[in-house]
Amino acid sequence: MRELHVSKITETVKKLCIDANYNLTDDIRERFQEAKAKESFPMAKNIIDILIENADIAKNEERPMCQDTGMAVVFLEVGQEVHIVGGSLEEAIHEGVRQGYTEGLLRKSVVSDPIERINTKDNTPAVIYYNVVPGDDFKVIVAPKGFGSENMSQLKMLKPADGIEGVKDFVLQVVREAGPNPCPPIVVGIGIGGTFDKAAFLAKKALLRSTSERNEKPLYAELEEELLNAINDLGIGPQGFGGRTTALAVNIETYGTHIAGLPVAVNINCHATRHGEAHI
Amino acid sequence: MSKRITMPLTEDKVKSLKVGDSVLLTGIIYTARDAAHKRLVDLLEEGKELPFDIEEQVIYYVGPTPAKEGQPIGSAGPTTSYRMDSYTPPLLENGLKGMIGKGKRSDAVINTMKKCGAVYFAAIGGAAALTAKCVKTSEVIAYEDLGAEAIRKLYVEDLPLVVVIDAEGNNYYEIGQQEYFKTLR
Ligand code: SF4
């Protein structure tokens, strides 16, 4: 049994909150370059350049790339041979968020109650998912999620008869309805299968995967490519000002589902698709 | 070529701004998001005075990150505008001439913009570190309790914007895309 003190977890979550908000990931930078090469529309090219410049400023000056520094979504992979000591694991995570958002000068964008709406002033609570895995590794992923794009996300319980065409239609409908609101170019996370809640979780999880990697199953790798092209044929373009570059990537995650169902969740993320991970 | 515009946004300036124009805006503007809008509109309904004179002014929909020491503001890009739609017409009817945000507006907002003569600008969503460089001074003037949502008075220099909806109701989210498709033919 490996012992892990909660203070280490707090420290890691704190660092990841700050790091994810200051530094655009390398894969998104690569997608920007690819998009620029394929983009023919001057206004669209110009905006991609502005977003690259913005990422450079954020990195060099150590400040958030976007003012919406998000609600912290934390994914843990806890090895079943790890013994956590020194206090509550959940509280250690919230404390990491609290410290990260305060010390990193990130915006506190979370309210304690969805109707009463009092700002907690420390960006807690975080949304936390635990996954217990074999071994003694402890992996933390922090994904600050902005709500301009989160608000454009949708879920639909399709019928099995709707099939893959139904999935495509729904995804395109969601992206079309979102239009300029989620600060395109966007990254689209799609969860297919499971239950109502599982599909939504898968869509969020899909956004954690590097945009350089495709789904392992050829069926979905092809669907990712096909949907990316179809989305970029919509003409929405960067910021909705027209152009090819509406999305930088489509990531799909799937799970087994019920004979009567075909849940599909579409989680929209902006180019500021932030996540960082660490092993402790 | 960008048009340089200096605040206040007079009727002549509003008329000169056309859909798709790139604008560099200089002068004093005010920030407000959802919670501040609600309070402003409540004041109007009660017939009370607003915390600042909105005549010929522009509101920027932004909730910045906290400023580093010695800097006027943290990162400060636009938030999605549709959440302010229900509060916007009364402000326009009371003299507000411009809004800065990102994303679509409702028909009710567009119609009131046409009626009252106002412009809707987009700032580049997500380019918040870059945008912050245009903000030279920032001062909370109302609703400090709202934190990031407090009303700030900003002095901006050459803030890069695009006219998305002009005072005639022309909408760049439609026109820009049509122009893009024309280039493909
Ligand atoms: S949608 Fe993304 S880029 Fe746009 S304001 Fe929100 S977090 Fe920032």
Short mmCIF file of C-alpha atoms and ligand atoms in Angstrom, two decimals:
data_model
loop_
_atom_site.label_atom_id
_atom_site.label_comp_id
_atom_site.label_asym_id
_atom_site.label_seq_id
_atom_site.Cartn_x
_atom_site.Cartn_y
_atom_site.Cartn_z
CA MET A 1 0.00 0.00 0.00
CA ARG A 2 1.46 3.37 -1.00
CA GLU A 3 0.64 6.26 1.28
CA LEU A 4 -0.20 9.61 -0.26
CA HIS A 5 -0.69 12.73 1.82
CA VAL A 6 -3.60 14.99 0.88
CA SER A 7 -1.35 18.05 0.93
CA LYS A 8 0.37 16.72 -2.20
CA ILE A 9 -2.99 16.43 -3.92
CA THR A 10 -3.91 20.01 -2.98
CA GLU A 11 -0.57 21.26 -4.30
CA THR A 12 -0.99 19.40 -7.59
CA VAL A 13 -4.56 20.58 -8.19
CA LYS A 14 -3.50 24.15 -7.47
CA LYS A 15 -0.64 24.01 -9.98
CA LEU A 16 -2.78 22.41 -12.64
CA CYS A 17 -5.54 25.04 -12.29
CA ILE A 18 -3.02 27.81 -12.89
CA ASP A 19 -1.04 26.06 -15.58
CA ALA A 20 -4.07 25.06 -17.62
CA ASN A 21 -5.36 28.64 -17.62
CA TYR A 22 -2.06 30.25 -18.62
CA ASN A 23 -0.81 27.80 -21.24
CA LEU A 24 -2.65 26.75 -24.35
CA THR A 25 -1.86 23.09 -25.03
CA ASP A 26 0.58 22.20 -27.83
CA ASP A 27 -1.99 20.20 -29.76
CA ILE A 28 -4.33 23.21 -30.04
CA ARG A 29 -1.41 25.31 -31.27
CA GLU A 30 -0.77 22.67 -33.94
CA ARG A 31 -4.45 22.72 -34.92
CA PHE A 32 -4.26 26.52 -35.27
CA GLN A 33 -1.34 26.21 -37.69
CA GLU A 34 -3.10 23.54 -39.73
CA ALA A 35 -6.29 25.56 -39.79
CA LYS A 36 -4.46 28.66 -40.96
CA ALA A 37 -2.91 26.75 -43.83
CA LYS A 38 -6.32 25.52 -44.97
CA GLU A 39 -8.21 28.77 -44.37
CA SER A 40 -8.80 30.92 -47.46
CA PHE A 41 -10.93 33.66 -45.91
CA PRO A 42 -8.83 36.70 -44.81
CA MET A 43 -10.95 37.67 -41.78
CA ALA A 44 -10.79 34.07 -40.53
CA LYS A 45 -7.01 33.87 -40.95
CA ASN A 46 -6.67 37.16 -39.13
CA ILE A 47 -8.65 35.89 -36.15
CA ILE A 48 -6.61 32.71 -35.88
CA ASP A 49 -3.50 34.92 -35.78
CA ILE A 50 -5.04 37.00 -33.01
CA LEU A 51 -5.80 33.86 -30.99
CA ILE A 52 -2.21 32.61 -31.42
CA GLU A 53 -0.89 35.99 -30.32
CA ASN A 54 -3.24 35.91 -27.35
CA ALA A 55 -1.92 32.49 -26.31
CA ASP A 56 1.65 33.79 -26.57
CA ILE A 57 0.89 36.81 -24.40
CA ALA A 58 -0.83 34.62 -21.81
CA LYS A 59 2.13 32.27 -21.67
CA ASN A 60 4.85 34.92 -21.61
CA GLU A 61 3.14 37.20 -19.13
CA GLU A 62 1.73 34.38 -17.01
CA ARG A 63 -1.86 35.44 -17.14
CA PRO A 64 -5.08 33.65 -18.09
CA MET A 65 -5.64 33.25 -21.83
CA CYS A 66 -9.35 33.88 -21.26
CA GLN A 67 -11.15 35.87 -18.59
CA ASP A 68 -13.56 32.98 -18.08
CA THR A 69 -11.17 30.76 -16.20
CA GLY A 70 -13.98 28.29 -15.83
CA MET A 71 -15.47 25.95 -13.31
CA ALA A 72 -12.81 23.42 -12.33
CA VAL A 73 -13.63 19.90 -13.46
CA VAL A 74 -11.33 17.39 -11.80
CA PHE A 75 -10.87 13.79 -12.90
CA LEU A 76 -9.04 11.41 -10.61
CA GLU A 77 -7.68 8.00 -11.40
CA VAL A 78 -6.97 6.46 -8.06
CA GLY A 79 -4.93 3.28 -7.91
CA GLN A 80 -6.62 0.83 -5.56
CA GLU A 81 -3.31 0.29 -3.79
CA VAL A 82 -2.99 3.94 -2.80
CA HIS A 83 -3.86 4.88 0.77
CA ILE A 84 -4.74 8.55 1.14
CA VAL A 85 -3.74 10.02 4.49
CA GLY A 86 -3.89 13.35 6.26
CA GLY A 87 -7.53 14.29 5.71
CA SER A 88 -10.42 14.21 3.29
CA LEU A 89 -9.55 13.65 -0.37
CA GLU A 90 -12.51 15.68 -1.57
CA GLU A 91 -11.65 18.62 0.66
CA ALA A 92 -8.03 18.45 -0.53
CA ILE A 93 -9.23 18.91 -4.11
CA HIS A 94 -11.49 21.86 -3.28
CA GLU A 95 -8.61 23.40 -1.35
CA GLY A 96 -6.35 23.04 -4.41
CA VAL A 97 -8.94 24.85 -6.51
CA ARG A 98 -9.31 27.54 -3.85
CA GLN A 99 -5.55 28.15 -3.72
CA GLY A 100 -5.05 27.92 -7.47
CA TYR A 101 -7.81 30.39 -8.32
CA THR A 102 -6.68 32.83 -5.65
CA GLU A 103 -2.90 32.71 -6.13
CA GLY A 104 -3.13 32.43 -9.91
CA LEU A 105 -5.40 35.50 -10.09
CA LEU A 106 -8.04 33.46 -11.88
CA ARG A 107 -11.63 34.65 -11.97
CA LYS A 108 -13.93 33.25 -9.31
CA SER A 109 -16.93 32.29 -11.39
CA VAL A 110 -18.81 29.83 -9.21
CA VAL A 111 -21.99 30.36 -7.19
CA SER A 112 -22.95 28.14 -4.26
CA ASP A 113 -26.52 27.54 -5.41
CA PRO A 114 -27.95 27.62 -8.94
CA ILE A 115 -31.01 29.65 -7.92
CA GLU A 116 -29.78 31.74 -5.00
CA ARG A 117 -26.56 32.56 -6.91
CA ILE A 118 -24.16 33.77 -4.25
CA ASN A 119 -20.56 33.77 -5.49
CA THR A 120 -18.41 31.50 -3.30
CA LYS A 121 -15.46 33.82 -4.02
CA ASP A 122 -12.99 30.93 -4.25
CA ASN A 123 -14.30 29.07 -7.31
CA THR A 124 -15.37 26.04 -5.29
CA PRO A 125 -17.00 23.64 -5.50
CA ALA A 126 -15.10 21.81 -8.21
CA VAL A 127 -16.90 19.11 -10.18
CA ILE A 128 -15.09 15.89 -9.30
CA TYR A 129 -15.07 12.45 -10.92
CA TYR A 130 -13.34 9.47 -9.34
CA ASN A 131 -12.24 6.37 -11.12
CA VAL A 132 -10.65 3.55 -9.17
CA VAL A 133 -8.08 1.60 -11.17
CA PRO A 134 -5.64 -1.26 -10.45
CA GLY A 135 -2.11 -0.42 -9.27
CA ASP A 136 -0.65 2.33 -7.12
CA ASP A 137 -0.65 5.31 -9.47
CA PHE A 138 -2.58 8.46 -8.65
CA LYS A 139 -3.48 10.60 -11.64
CA VAL A 140 -5.11 14.03 -11.53
CA ILE A 141 -6.58 15.84 -14.50
CA VAL A 142 -7.86 19.38 -14.10
CA ALA A 143 -10.02 20.81 -16.87
CA PRO A 144 -11.26 24.37 -16.21
CA LYS A 145 -14.45 24.72 -18.26
CA GLY A 146 -15.70 28.04 -19.60
CA PHE A 147 -19.45 28.47 -19.75
CA GLY A 148 -19.77 30.39 -23.03
CA SER A 149 -19.19 27.05 -24.67
CA GLU A 150 -20.65 24.87 -21.90
CA ASN A 151 -24.00 26.66 -22.31
CA MET A 152 -24.12 25.65 -25.98
CA SER A 153 -23.90 21.93 -25.17
CA GLN A 154 -26.87 19.59 -25.60
CA LEU A 155 -27.96 16.02 -24.99
CA LYS A 156 -30.54 13.97 -26.84
CA MET A 157 -31.96 10.49 -26.35
CA LEU A 158 -32.09 9.24 -29.94
CA LYS A 159 -33.89 6.09 -31.03
CA PRO A 160 -31.76 3.10 -32.07
CA ALA A 161 -33.34 3.43 -35.53
CA ASP A 162 -31.85 6.93 -35.85
CA GLY A 163 -28.42 5.27 -36.06
CA ILE A 164 -25.23 6.99 -37.11
CA GLU A 165 -27.10 9.41 -39.39
CA GLY A 166 -29.17 10.55 -36.42
CA VAL A 167 -25.98 11.16 -34.46
CA LYS A 168 -24.49 13.24 -37.28
CA ASP A 169 -27.66 15.30 -37.72
CA PHE A 170 -27.85 16.05 -34.02
CA VAL A 171 -24.18 17.08 -33.74
CA LEU A 172 -24.49 19.44 -36.71
CA GLN A 173 -27.68 20.90 -35.31
CA VAL A 174 -25.99 21.64 -31.98
CA VAL A 175 -23.01 23.32 -33.66
CA ARG A 176 -25.27 25.32 -35.98
CA GLU A 177 -27.42 26.54 -33.09
CA ALA A 178 -24.31 27.49 -31.10
CA GLY A 179 -23.09 29.62 -34.02
CA PRO A 180 -20.80 32.43 -32.84
CA ASN A 181 -21.62 32.08 -29.13
CA PRO A 182 -18.94 29.60 -27.96
CA CYS A 183 -16.03 31.61 -29.46
CA PRO A 184 -15.32 29.41 -32.48
CA PRO A 185 -13.04 27.76 -33.48
CA ILE A 186 -14.38 25.09 -31.15
CA VAL A 187 -13.50 21.59 -30.05
CA VAL A 188 -16.45 19.21 -29.99
CA GLY A 189 -16.66 16.43 -27.41
CA ILE A 190 -19.24 13.75 -28.15
CA GLY A 191 -20.45 10.98 -25.88
CA ILE A 192 -22.47 8.18 -27.44
CA GLY A 193 -24.13 5.38 -25.49
CA GLY A 194 -24.45 4.45 -21.84
CA THR A 195 -27.29 6.15 -19.98
CA PHE A 196 -28.42 9.80 -19.95
CA ASP A 197 -25.75 10.77 -17.43
CA LYS A 198 -23.04 8.49 -18.84
CA ALA A 199 -23.33 10.08 -22.30
CA ALA A 200 -22.81 13.53 -20.81
CA PHE A 201 -19.81 12.29 -18.85
CA LEU A 202 -18.32 10.69 -21.98
CA ALA A 203 -18.71 13.94 -23.92
CA LYS A 204 -16.78 15.78 -21.22
CA LYS A 205 -14.18 13.01 -21.08
CA ALA A 206 -13.76 13.21 -24.86
CA LEU A 207 -12.56 16.80 -24.42
CA LEU A 208 -9.65 15.58 -22.27
CA ARG A 209 -8.15 13.61 -25.11
CA SER A 210 -5.48 15.36 -27.19
CA THR A 211 -6.88 16.63 -30.48
CA SER A 212 -3.93 14.86 -32.13
CA GLU A 213 -5.34 11.43 -31.24
CA ARG A 214 -8.28 9.76 -32.92
CA ASN A 215 -10.68 7.23 -31.41
CA GLU A 216 -9.16 3.75 -31.36
CA LYS A 217 -12.07 2.17 -33.17
CA PRO A 218 -11.94 2.88 -36.95
CA LEU A 219 -15.72 3.41 -37.04
CA TYR A 220 -15.45 6.36 -34.65
CA ALA A 221 -12.12 7.64 -35.93
CA GLU A 222 -13.80 7.98 -39.33
CA LEU A 223 -16.87 9.56 -37.78
CA GLU A 224 -14.64 12.13 -36.03
CA GLU A 225 -13.05 13.08 -39.36
CA GLU A 226 -16.35 13.13 -41.20
CA LEU A 227 -18.03 15.31 -38.58
CA LEU A 228 -15.08 17.70 -38.47
CA ASN A 229 -15.36 18.22 -42.22
CA ALA A 230 -19.13 18.57 -42.08
CA ILE A 231 -18.87 21.14 -39.28
CA ASN A 232 -16.27 23.10 -41.20
CA ASP A 233 -18.54 23.11 -44.24
CA LEU A 234 -21.13 25.07 -42.22
CA GLY A 235 -19.21 28.30 -42.87
CA ILE A 236 -19.63 29.70 -39.35
CA GLY A 237 -15.88 30.36 -39.13
CA PRO A 238 -13.75 31.88 -36.37
CA GLN A 239 -15.95 34.06 -34.13
CA GLY A 240 -18.87 33.37 -36.48
CA PHE A 241 -17.52 35.90 -39.00
CA GLY A 242 -17.43 33.30 -41.78
CA GLY A 243 -14.74 30.87 -42.83
CA ARG A 244 -13.77 27.26 -42.85
CA THR A 245 -12.35 26.98 -39.35
CA THR A 246 -15.44 26.44 -37.21
CA ALA A 247 -13.98 23.47 -35.33
CA LEU A 248 -10.42 22.36 -34.65
CA ALA A 249 -11.30 18.79 -33.71
CA VAL A 250 -14.10 16.35 -32.93
CA ASN A 251 -13.44 13.77 -30.20
CA ILE A 252 -15.84 10.89 -29.62
CA GLU A 253 -16.10 8.51 -26.65
CA THR A 254 -18.56 5.63 -26.53
CA TYR A 255 -19.97 3.03 -24.14
CA GLY A 256 -22.38 0.11 -24.33
CA THR A 257 -26.02 1.07 -24.09
CA HIS A 258 -29.55 -0.35 -23.68
CA ILE A 259 -31.40 -2.14 -26.49
CA ALA A 260 -33.97 0.67 -26.48
CA GLY A 261 -31.64 3.65 -26.52
CA LEU A 262 -29.03 5.76 -28.30
CA PRO A 263 -28.04 8.63 -25.99
CA VAL A 264 -25.88 11.32 -27.61
CA ALA A 265 -24.30 14.21 -25.74
CA VAL A 266 -22.45 17.06 -27.40
CA ASN A 267 -20.16 19.06 -25.14
CA ILE A 268 -18.88 22.18 -26.89
CA ASN A 269 -15.53 23.58 -25.91
CA CYS A 270 -13.89 26.74 -27.20
CA HIS A 271 -10.35 26.98 -28.55
CA ALA A 272 -9.39 27.66 -24.92
CA THR A 273 -9.80 23.95 -24.33
CA ARG A 274 -7.85 23.73 -21.13
CA HIS A 275 -6.65 20.67 -19.31
CA GLY A 276 -3.56 19.56 -17.50
CA GLU A 277 -2.60 16.31 -15.85
CA ALA A 278 -0.11 14.99 -13.36
CA HIS A 279 0.83 11.75 -11.68
CA ILE A 280 1.64 11.80 -7.97
CA MET B 1 -8.37 49.42 -42.59
CA SER B 2 -9.79 50.02 -39.16
CA LYS B 3 -11.95 53.01 -38.30
CA ARG B 4 -10.79 54.91 -35.24
CA ILE B 5 -13.69 55.89 -33.01
CA THR B 6 -13.49 57.98 -29.86
CA MET B 7 -16.07 57.96 -27.11
CA PRO B 8 -18.74 59.27 -26.56
CA LEU B 9 -20.66 57.49 -29.28
CA THR B 10 -22.70 60.30 -30.77
CA GLU B 11 -25.50 59.85 -33.28
CA ASP B 12 -23.18 60.79 -36.17
CA LYS B 13 -20.62 58.20 -35.16
CA VAL B 14 -23.34 55.56 -34.81
CA LYS B 15 -24.54 56.32 -38.34
CA SER B 16 -21.02 56.15 -39.75
CA LEU B 17 -20.49 52.61 -38.48
CA LYS B 18 -21.44 49.88 -40.92
CA VAL B 19 -21.73 46.15 -40.50
CA GLY B 20 -18.36 44.38 -40.86
CA ASP B 21 -16.30 47.49 -40.07
CA SER B 22 -13.16 46.89 -38.05
CA VAL B 23 -13.03 49.53 -35.33
CA LEU B 24 -10.40 50.71 -32.87
CA LEU B 25 -12.26 52.25 -29.95
CA THR B 26 -10.71 54.80 -27.59
CA GLY B 27 -12.18 56.46 -24.53
CA ILE B 28 -14.30 55.67 -21.51
CA ILE B 29 -16.58 52.63 -21.53
CA TYR B 30 -18.41 50.76 -18.78
CA THR B 31 -18.50 47.06 -17.91
CA ALA B 32 -21.60 45.14 -16.89
CA ARG B 33 -22.71 41.50 -16.96
CA ASP B 34 -25.89 39.66 -16.00
CA ALA B 35 -26.18 40.64 -12.33
CA ALA B 36 -25.29 44.31 -12.91
CA HIS B 37 -27.76 44.51 -15.80
CA LYS B 38 -30.52 43.24 -13.59
CA ARG B 39 -29.80 45.97 -11.05
CA LEU B 40 -29.63 48.69 -13.72
CA VAL B 41 -32.97 47.68 -15.18
CA ASP B 42 -34.55 47.44 -11.72
CA LEU B 43 -33.42 51.03 -11.08
CA LEU B 44 -34.95 52.20 -14.37
CA GLU B 45 -38.22 50.48 -13.49
CA GLU B 46 -38.28 52.20 -10.11
CA GLY B 47 -37.57 55.53 -11.83
CA LYS B 48 -34.28 55.89 -9.97
CA GLU B 49 -30.97 57.26 -11.19
CA LEU B 50 -28.36 54.89 -12.63
CA PRO B 51 -24.84 54.75 -11.14
CA PHE B 52 -23.52 56.32 -14.36
CA ASP B 53 -25.01 58.34 -17.19
CA ILE B 54 -25.61 55.95 -20.10
CA GLU B 55 -26.36 58.69 -22.66
CA GLU B 56 -24.09 58.13 -25.71
CA GLN B 57 -22.18 55.45 -23.79
CA VAL B 58 -21.06 51.90 -24.53
CA ILE B 59 -21.33 48.90 -22.21
CA TYR B 60 -18.75 46.12 -22.47
CA TYR B 61 -20.01 42.70 -21.40
CA VAL B 62 -17.00 41.50 -19.46
CA GLY B 63 -16.05 40.04 -16.12
CA PRO B 64 -12.25 40.37 -15.97
CA THR B 65 -9.84 38.25 -13.99
CA PRO B 66 -8.19 39.97 -10.99
CA ALA B 67 -5.39 42.36 -11.97
CA LYS B 68 -1.75 41.64 -11.23
CA GLU B 69 -0.14 44.22 -9.02
CA GLY B 70 0.68 47.35 -10.97
CA GLN B 71 -1.65 46.48 -13.85
CA PRO B 72 -5.06 48.09 -14.41
CA ILE B 73 -6.92 44.86 -15.17
CA GLY B 74 -6.53 41.11 -15.59
CA SER B 75 -7.59 39.26 -18.73
CA ALA B 76 -10.70 40.87 -20.17
CA GLY B 77 -12.43 39.33 -23.18
CA PRO B 78 -16.15 39.53 -23.98
CA THR B 79 -18.83 37.28 -22.49
CA THR B 80 -21.74 35.88 -24.51
CA SER B 81 -24.25 38.65 -25.10
CA TYR B 82 -27.59 36.84 -25.34
CA ARG B 83 -27.81 36.60 -21.56
CA MET B 84 -28.16 40.40 -21.50
CA ASP B 85 -30.87 40.45 -24.21
CA SER B 86 -33.85 40.79 -21.91
CA TYR B 87 -32.26 43.75 -20.11
CA THR B 88 -30.98 45.60 -23.17
CA PRO B 89 -34.02 47.35 -24.74
CA PRO B 90 -34.74 49.59 -21.70
CA LEU B 91 -31.09 50.68 -21.62
CA LEU B 92 -31.17 51.55 -25.32
CA GLU B 93 -34.39 53.48 -24.79
CA ASN B 94 -32.57 55.50 -22.16
CA GLY B 95 -29.70 56.55 -24.39
CA LEU B 96 -27.18 53.71 -24.47
CA LYS B 97 -25.56 53.75 -27.91
CA GLY B 98 -23.40 50.67 -28.03
CA MET B 99 -22.72 47.23 -26.62
CA ILE B 100 -19.56 45.11 -26.84
CA GLY B 101 -19.86 41.35 -26.48
CA LYS B 102 -19.85 38.21 -28.54
CA GLY B 103 -22.53 36.07 -30.14
CA LYS B 104 -26.08 36.44 -31.33
CA ARG B 105 -28.71 38.99 -30.18
CA SER B 106 -32.49 38.63 -30.03
CA ASP B 107 -34.88 40.21 -32.51
CA ALA B 108 -36.17 42.45 -29.72
CA VAL B 109 -32.67 43.85 -29.16
CA ILE B 110 -32.05 44.35 -32.88
CA ASN B 111 -35.39 46.10 -33.35
CA THR B 112 -34.72 48.45 -30.47
CA MET B 113 -31.23 49.15 -31.83
CA LYS B 114 -32.81 50.19 -35.12
CA LYS B 115 -35.40 52.32 -33.39
CA CYS B 116 -32.98 54.09 -31.06
CA GLY B 117 -29.89 54.08 -33.28
CA ALA B 118 -27.30 51.88 -31.61
CA VAL B 119 -24.42 49.58 -32.57
CA TYR B 120 -23.46 46.10 -31.39
CA PHE B 121 -19.75 45.36 -31.54
CA ALA B 122 -17.97 42.05 -31.08
CA ALA B 123 -14.63 41.84 -29.35
CA ILE B 124 -12.60 38.73 -30.12
CA GLY B 125 -13.93 36.04 -27.80
CA GLY B 126 -11.14 34.22 -26.06
CA ALA B 127 -8.49 36.84 -26.86
CA ALA B 128 -8.65 38.13 -23.31
CA ALA B 129 -4.96 38.54 -22.55
CA LEU B 130 -4.53 40.60 -25.72
CA THR B 131 -7.65 42.68 -25.16
CA ALA B 132 -6.52 43.54 -21.65
CA LYS B 133 -3.54 45.39 -23.10
CA CYS B 134 -5.91 48.03 -24.51
CA VAL B 135 -7.32 48.79 -21.08
CA LYS B 136 -5.32 51.64 -19.59
CA THR B 137 -7.29 52.36 -16.43
CA SER B 138 -10.04 50.56 -14.56
CA GLU B 139 -12.09 51.66 -11.58
CA VAL B 140 -15.02 49.94 -9.90
CA ILE B 141 -17.82 52.50 -9.78
CA ALA B 142 -20.75 50.40 -8.58
CA TYR B 143 -21.81 47.03 -7.16
CA GLU B 144 -18.44 46.08 -5.73
CA ASP B 145 -20.19 43.20 -3.96
CA LEU B 146 -20.62 41.49 -7.32
CA GLY B 147 -16.87 40.84 -7.61
CA ALA B 148 -15.98 40.14 -11.25
CA GLU B 149 -19.49 41.33 -12.14
CA ALA B 150 -19.13 44.81 -10.61
CA ILE B 151 -19.53 47.84 -12.88
CA ARG B 152 -16.16 49.22 -13.92
CA LYS B 153 -15.28 52.40 -15.70
CA LEU B 154 -12.53 51.61 -18.19
CA TYR B 155 -10.35 53.87 -20.27
CA VAL B 156 -9.47 51.90 -23.40
CA GLU B 157 -7.09 52.72 -26.20
CA ASP B 158 -7.56 51.27 -29.66
CA LEU B 159 -9.71 48.39 -28.46
CA PRO B 160 -10.12 46.16 -31.56
CA LEU B 161 -13.78 45.50 -32.39
CA VAL B 162 -15.96 44.46 -35.30
CA VAL B 163 -19.38 45.99 -36.00
CA VAL B 164 -21.61 42.93 -35.92
CA ILE B 165 -25.01 44.64 -35.97
CA ASP B 166 -25.27 48.22 -37.20
CA ALA B 167 -28.02 50.75 -36.56
CA GLU B 168 -29.87 49.55 -39.67
CA GLY B 169 -30.02 46.04 -38.28
CA ASN B 170 -27.56 44.48 -40.74
CA ASN B 171 -26.04 41.42 -39.12
CA TYR B 172 -22.45 40.38 -39.75
CA TYR B 173 -23.03 36.87 -38.41
CA GLU B 174 -25.19 36.38 -41.52
CA ILE B 175 -23.32 38.58 -44.01
CA GLY B 176 -19.80 37.37 -43.12
CA GLN B 177 -20.79 33.77 -43.72
CA GLN B 178 -22.49 34.63 -47.00
CA GLU B 179 -19.35 36.42 -48.13
CA TYR B 180 -17.27 33.41 -47.22
CA PHE B 181 -19.50 31.12 -49.28
CA LYS B 182 -19.25 33.50 -52.23
CA THR B 183 -15.46 33.07 -52.20
CA LEU B 184 -15.95 29.32 -52.60
CA ARG B 185 -17.96 29.56 -55.78
S1 SF4 C 1 -16.27 30.32 -24.63
FE1 SF4 C 1 -14.13 29.86 -24.10
S2 SF4 C 1 -12.88 31.39 -25.14
FE2 SF4 C 1 -15.01 32.10 -25.11
S3 SF4 C 1 -15.17 33.40 -23.29
FE3 SF4 C 1 -15.82 31.36 -22.70
S4 SF4 C 1 -13.98 30.31 -21.94
FE4 SF4 C 1 -13.32 32.11 -23.07
#
